[in-house]
């Protein structure tokens, strides 16, 4: 029996040594980005049967009895609860607020060609404009189309051109909004202006004049072009581009009439404003500039009519990059244009504890974890990407030091089992004397 006690004591030493190693590793990684604490779970070894179910005492069955053979490590589980997010102010530092992992390319020269998963978002752009992890693996995602939708399919390395430029774009649409006061008297006027751009990105001014007529709910308008690059459908100057706006009783536009060249962007036969042709030396191909007036209102109060926007721009240089909460790489140019190039892929599995640890904050899938599922932050997953922040370790040092003391005491207790078993064996040997 003492020999069994020796084996039980040894199993305790081994198991609690593993627990000490696990706790020590947690403490050592308490400052590691996105580290997830581990826990050693024990299980009882199969015992030696003393009395079985088939034995009887006085004709009645008795309870089975077994003597335990010690303890073993059943598993080392990882706690994937989210750590706190700490601001760093570095745009390429990314954190996931929610479930999932960033996806990185397979490691060069590794035996496995599986993609690496990580929650450590301390990324940088290399000399080629590629987003890479701290150890140089490419972070992967999908290209984003002109409509802002990710072309989900084959994963590609997230990157941008460090020498990118934004091309000039001619203005083809301008929107006018605000209010024309219903309290205005006949002859009252309002003048607004906006900058528009030709094909070379040169800025031009367009002036729009409103005048209240003697009829209720009616205003006339006319367009002026000080630079002389716009003309109406008949080849006349913009002064010929005029018409009348009539409002409904609820203040919305009823009709826009008297316009030589109407503006119908929806093609539904309803005139939304006025259209002017760019001169050929300003914009090639007979492009026109449509000025939408449908958003103007007529309510009592002040006149606040204004140009709300236009879709042209001058050329621009790249001024910076940033990541949106959806994980889209956004390029900002000096002309105010913003372009979305790539969207980060977010990976997830059914059983994160089934992932295999690869070191350097990386994991790979296994049969126990389930297949890798890819999605978009904020759409497929209830997860957002936080730029300028990193996820901290979820290690609680107070708990780890408490567990360290418990593991140390348990190790000492197991060693005492061996000492006691040795003394019993010694006493047995002395029986012969």
XYZ file of C-alpha atoms in Angstrom:
433
model
C 0.000 0.000 0.000
C 2.902 2.316 0.699
C 4.157 1.730 -2.828
C 0.800 2.975 -4.145
C 1.138 6.024 -1.881
C 4.502 6.762 -3.472
C 2.920 6.693 -6.962
C 0.037 8.861 -5.805
C 2.472 11.389 -4.338
C 4.468 11.457 -7.560
C 1.304 12.022 -9.629
C 0.481 14.951 -7.345
C 3.962 16.429 -7.814
C 3.713 16.132 -11.588
C 0.195 17.578 -11.797
C 0.820 20.484 -9.453
C 4.104 21.207 -11.216
C 2.068 21.587 -14.415
C -0.325 23.884 -12.562
C 2.629 25.932 -11.292
C 3.960 26.168 -14.851
C 0.557 27.287 -16.148
C 0.114 29.971 -13.482
C 3.697 31.146 -13.945
C 3.115 31.458 -17.688
C -0.007 33.545 -17.047
C 1.933 35.885 -14.758
C 4.821 36.170 -17.215
C 2.366 37.157 -19.996
C 0.327 39.613 -17.937
C 1.570 42.425 -20.199
C 1.460 40.491 -23.483
C -0.921 42.004 -26.031
C -4.234 40.075 -26.201
C -2.848 37.135 -24.189
C -5.533 34.746 -22.902
C -4.952 33.157 -19.489
C -4.793 29.367 -19.143
C -6.102 27.000 -16.493
C -4.896 23.503 -15.650
C -7.842 21.166 -14.979
C -7.196 17.941 -13.024
C -8.945 14.566 -13.069
C -8.783 11.584 -10.716
C -6.892 8.520 -11.872
C -8.882 5.281 -12.168
C -8.922 3.623 -8.740
C -8.177 0.042 -7.670
C -11.361 -1.917 -6.934
C -11.741 -3.203 -3.344
C -15.438 -4.125 -3.342
C -17.522 -4.401 -6.490
C -21.216 -4.183 -7.266
C -21.421 -7.952 -7.630
C -20.338 -8.606 -4.021
C -22.984 -9.163 -1.425
C -23.134 -9.044 2.347
C -25.874 -11.087 3.963
C -27.653 -11.436 0.624
C -27.753 -7.668 -0.071
C -25.690 -5.795 -2.621
C -23.098 -3.412 -1.210
C -21.682 -0.184 -2.605
C -18.618 -0.489 -4.881
C -15.396 0.763 -3.323
C -12.175 1.771 -4.999
C -8.904 3.252 -3.808
C -7.707 6.146 -5.945
C -4.399 5.982 -7.809
C -3.658 9.686 -7.835
C -4.276 12.683 -10.094
C -3.475 13.690 -13.672
C -3.857 16.813 -15.819
C -7.088 16.420 -17.802
C -6.719 19.571 -19.899
C -5.215 23.015 -20.049
C -8.012 25.351 -21.094
C -7.687 28.899 -22.313
C -10.008 31.707 -21.196
C -10.951 33.673 -24.328
C -12.820 36.435 -22.504
C -11.958 39.869 -23.855
C -9.262 41.962 -22.231
C -9.606 45.703 -21.759
C -8.843 48.006 -24.703
C -6.027 50.491 -24.152
C -5.618 53.581 -26.352
C -2.235 53.911 -28.065
C -2.859 56.707 -30.553
C -1.250 54.651 -33.347
C -3.684 54.191 -36.225
C -2.297 50.803 -37.232
C -2.839 49.419 -33.728
C -6.133 47.543 -33.985
C -8.285 45.814 -31.392
C -11.375 43.642 -31.752
C -14.316 44.659 -29.601
C -16.161 41.353 -29.609
C -15.468 37.799 -30.740
C -13.216 36.660 -33.554
C -9.623 36.898 -34.712
C -7.577 38.813 -37.246
C -6.432 36.581 -40.109
C -2.779 36.483 -41.152
C -1.048 34.656 -43.992
C 0.626 31.266 -43.404
C 4.111 31.501 -41.949
C 6.850 31.133 -44.528
C 8.681 27.828 -44.212
C 6.191 26.411 -41.698
C 5.135 22.784 -41.999
C 1.479 23.827 -42.047
C 0.056 26.143 -44.697
C -2.837 27.134 -42.462
C -3.619 30.786 -41.971
C -2.681 32.203 -38.590
C -5.319 33.658 -36.264
C -4.515 36.348 -33.710
C -6.158 38.959 -31.522
C -2.915 40.900 -31.134
C -3.413 43.868 -33.462
C -0.048 45.611 -33.088
C 0.302 45.929 -36.862
C 2.406 48.198 -39.077
C 2.705 49.027 -42.768
C 5.938 47.834 -44.373
C 7.884 49.627 -47.101
C 5.512 48.256 -49.759
C 2.391 49.536 -48.020
C 1.388 46.045 -46.801
C -0.246 45.660 -43.397
C 1.859 43.160 -41.436
C 1.964 41.667 -37.942
C 4.801 42.340 -35.491
C 6.694 39.345 -36.923
C 6.092 40.216 -40.575
C 3.099 38.093 -41.599
C 0.614 39.756 -43.961
C -2.772 40.664 -42.520
C -5.502 39.527 -44.912
C -8.888 40.747 -46.075
C -10.925 41.566 -49.182
C -10.755 44.293 -51.791
C -13.509 46.922 -51.594
C -15.299 48.023 -54.772
C -16.224 51.558 -55.776
C -19.661 51.068 -54.190
C -18.008 50.414 -50.813
C -18.893 46.695 -50.791
C -16.222 44.117 -50.032
C -15.636 41.582 -52.799
C -15.758 38.576 -50.471
C -14.011 35.632 -52.052
C -10.309 34.884 -52.129
C -8.432 36.546 -49.286
C -5.741 39.018 -50.275
C -3.012 40.855 -48.422
C -4.274 44.207 -47.105
C -2.195 46.977 -48.672
C -2.202 50.454 -50.216
C 0.004 52.392 -52.617
C 2.172 54.825 -50.591
C 2.397 57.019 -53.722
C -1.335 56.998 -54.438
C -2.970 60.133 -55.845
C -6.584 61.156 -56.225
C -7.451 62.152 -59.802
C -9.403 65.310 -60.579
C -13.097 64.800 -61.248
C -15.440 67.125 -63.141
C -18.590 68.211 -61.322
C -21.679 66.659 -62.881
C -24.152 67.253 -60.057
C -24.731 69.908 -57.418
C -27.495 69.929 -54.800
C -29.264 73.023 -53.514
C -31.236 72.989 -50.281
C -32.283 75.214 -47.437
C -35.326 77.470 -47.210
C -36.820 80.332 -49.219
C -38.871 82.362 -46.770
C -42.643 82.221 -47.248
C -42.707 85.694 -45.631
C -40.703 87.272 -48.483
C -42.222 90.152 -50.413
C -42.369 90.409 -54.207
C -38.937 91.414 -55.507
C -36.981 89.981 -52.540
C -33.866 88.116 -53.726
C -31.378 85.553 -52.480
C -27.977 84.813 -54.036
C -25.916 81.681 -53.352
C -22.764 80.308 -54.951
C -20.666 77.162 -55.077
C -17.298 76.019 -56.376
C -17.419 73.404 -59.149
C -14.532 71.658 -60.884
C -13.685 71.017 -64.526
C -11.938 67.911 -65.843
C -8.479 69.219 -64.941
C -9.537 69.959 -61.383
C -9.663 73.724 -61.872
C -12.188 75.455 -59.641
C -14.987 77.642 -61.070
C -17.757 79.594 -59.381
C -21.441 79.097 -60.137
C -23.914 81.676 -58.840
C -27.640 80.989 -58.397
C -30.116 83.878 -57.942
C -33.653 83.557 -56.554
C -36.332 86.264 -56.755
C -39.819 86.225 -55.224
C -42.569 86.933 -57.754
C -45.871 88.661 -57.130
C -47.576 85.260 -56.990
C -47.744 83.387 -53.702
C -45.571 80.269 -53.467
C -43.564 81.172 -56.572
C -39.912 82.112 -57.109
C -37.841 82.590 -60.243
C -34.206 81.515 -60.485
C -31.268 82.072 -62.836
C -27.706 80.765 -63.056
C -24.608 82.894 -63.581
C -21.132 81.683 -64.480
C -18.427 84.348 -63.991
C -15.801 82.130 -65.657
C -17.842 81.459 -68.802
C -17.315 77.686 -68.943
C -21.005 76.704 -68.735
C -23.753 77.120 -71.322
C -27.376 76.114 -71.736
C -28.730 73.631 -74.276
C -29.028 76.295 -76.941
C -25.410 77.362 -76.615
C -26.325 80.484 -74.748
C -24.677 81.706 -71.584
C -25.832 80.560 -68.196
C -27.975 83.648 -67.897
C -30.358 81.835 -70.246
C -30.578 78.957 -67.713
C -33.533 80.172 -65.717
C -36.959 79.030 -64.646
C -39.666 79.159 -62.002
C -40.152 77.160 -58.807
C -43.668 76.678 -57.446
C -44.195 75.376 -53.904
C -47.019 73.359 -52.361
C -48.891 74.420 -49.237
C -46.745 72.014 -47.163
C -43.589 73.885 -48.222
C -42.221 71.264 -50.621
C -41.476 71.849 -54.310
C -44.528 71.420 -56.540
C -42.966 72.032 -59.956
C -39.924 73.506 -61.699
C -40.883 75.052 -65.031
C -39.613 77.340 -67.772
C -36.239 75.577 -67.948
C -34.626 75.210 -71.384
C -32.471 72.225 -70.392
C -34.133 70.213 -67.616
C -32.347 67.977 -65.094
C -33.864 64.506 -64.682
C -31.261 62.272 -62.947
C -33.758 59.471 -62.220
C -35.140 59.369 -65.748
C -38.711 59.419 -64.440
C -39.812 62.417 -66.494
C -39.819 64.787 -63.500
C -37.642 67.881 -63.746
C -35.453 68.298 -60.661
C -33.726 71.540 -61.656
C -31.569 72.814 -64.464
C -28.760 71.317 -66.530
C -25.848 73.227 -68.082
C -23.265 71.926 -70.555
C -19.578 72.288 -69.829
C -17.622 74.030 -72.567
C -15.508 71.548 -74.542
C -12.257 73.230 -73.520
C -13.188 72.625 -69.867
C -14.689 69.114 -69.981
C -14.436 66.797 -72.971
C -17.202 64.470 -74.068
C -20.187 66.804 -73.758
C -20.649 66.299 -70.011
C -23.160 68.502 -68.252
C -23.639 69.962 -64.797
C -27.008 69.252 -63.223
C -28.214 71.519 -60.421
C -30.900 69.854 -58.300
C -33.471 72.165 -56.691
C -35.889 69.545 -55.318
C -34.646 69.837 -51.722
C -35.497 73.542 -51.365
C -38.405 74.350 -49.068
C -40.645 77.364 -48.521
C -41.547 77.871 -44.880
C -42.161 80.942 -42.806
C -38.984 82.340 -41.287
C -35.521 83.117 -42.584
C -34.168 82.431 -46.052
C -31.360 79.860 -45.657
C -30.954 78.563 -49.212
C -27.483 77.160 -49.968
C -25.515 74.686 -52.061
C -25.403 71.495 -50.016
C -22.748 69.732 -52.040
C -21.281 68.810 -55.409
C -19.548 65.677 -56.664
C -16.413 67.129 -58.296
C -12.944 67.589 -56.869
C -9.445 68.765 -57.678
C -6.505 66.353 -57.740
C -5.009 65.438 -54.382
C -2.063 63.808 -52.654
C -2.348 61.030 -50.078
C -2.486 62.635 -46.637
C -3.117 59.640 -44.388
C -4.783 56.281 -43.829
C -7.172 55.013 -41.169
C -9.386 52.050 -40.324
C -13.146 52.299 -39.879
C -15.103 50.341 -37.210
C -16.004 47.881 -40.002
C -12.295 47.225 -40.539
C -12.102 49.045 -43.872
C -8.790 50.615 -44.865
C -9.631 54.223 -45.767
C -7.276 56.490 -47.718
C -7.561 60.253 -47.168
C -6.394 62.778 -49.772
C -5.625 66.485 -49.558
C -8.607 67.273 -51.807
C -11.023 65.846 -49.239
C -11.646 62.583 -51.130
C -11.813 59.362 -49.095
C -11.372 55.968 -50.725
C -11.868 52.515 -49.194
C -9.343 49.966 -50.451
C -9.625 46.789 -48.353
C -11.726 45.342 -45.534
C -10.149 43.172 -42.854
C -11.407 39.598 -42.676
C -12.475 38.495 -39.196
C -12.186 34.768 -38.503
C -14.067 32.715 -35.924
C -14.493 29.052 -34.958
C -17.167 27.142 -33.055
C -14.763 26.006 -30.327
C -11.918 28.485 -29.669
C -10.439 26.160 -27.014
C -9.838 23.654 -29.791
C -7.394 26.008 -31.516
C -3.749 24.989 -31.492
C -1.324 27.507 -30.015
C 1.536 28.353 -32.373
C 3.396 30.892 -30.238
C 3.901 34.600 -31.001
C 0.181 35.209 -30.270
C -0.929 32.948 -33.137
C -3.393 30.057 -33.333
C -4.372 27.605 -36.075
C -7.524 25.538 -36.499
C -7.778 21.850 -35.644
C -10.459 19.200 -35.940
C -11.544 20.071 -32.402
C -11.937 23.786 -33.118
C -14.066 23.383 -36.237
C -13.532 25.042 -39.591
C -12.514 28.681 -39.919
C -15.492 30.940 -40.626
C -14.777 34.324 -42.204
C -16.981 37.384 -41.834
C -17.124 41.179 -41.893
C -17.072 43.209 -38.705
C -20.366 44.933 -37.986
C -22.198 42.821 -40.549
C -21.641 39.092 -40.173
C -20.234 39.368 -36.642
C -21.241 41.458 -33.634
C -17.678 42.738 -33.563
C -16.127 46.113 -34.314
C -12.553 47.118 -35.107
C -11.119 49.794 -32.821
C -8.277 51.766 -34.407
C -5.601 53.290 -32.195
C -6.030 50.726 -29.416
C -4.719 47.325 -28.363
C -6.378 44.581 -26.356
C -4.575 43.904 -23.092
C -4.015 40.519 -21.461
C -7.002 39.168 -19.526
C -4.732 37.926 -16.716
C -5.850 38.962 -13.216
C -2.604 39.162 -11.240
C -4.336 39.011 -7.852
C -6.026 35.742 -8.799
C -2.856 34.330 -10.354
C -0.785 34.946 -7.212
C -3.527 33.350 -5.126
C -3.509 30.322 -7.444
C 0.289 30.269 -7.264
C 0.161 29.933 -3.476
C -2.448 27.171 -3.727
C -0.358 25.279 -6.278
C 2.755 25.660 -4.129
C 0.986 24.335 -1.031
C -0.511 21.443 -2.990
C 2.959 20.592 -4.321
C 4.327 20.630 -0.784
C 1.480 18.402 0.400
C 2.218 15.892 -2.380
C 5.871 15.830 -1.348
C 4.767 15.054 2.206
C 2.877 12.025 0.883
C 6.156 10.671 -0.487
C 7.962 11.413 2.773
C 5.269 9.649 4.807
C 5.238 6.638 2.433
C 9.018 6.418 2.784
C 8.715 6.364 6.567
C 6.080 3.591 6.416
C 8.331 1.534 4.130
C 11.193 2.082 6.524
C 9.066 0.837 9.406
C 8.145 -2.259 7.372
C 11.811 -3.005 6.722
C 12.540 -2.691 10.466
C 10.008 -5.462 11.268
C 12.610 -8.127 10.397
C 15.001 -7.060 13.152
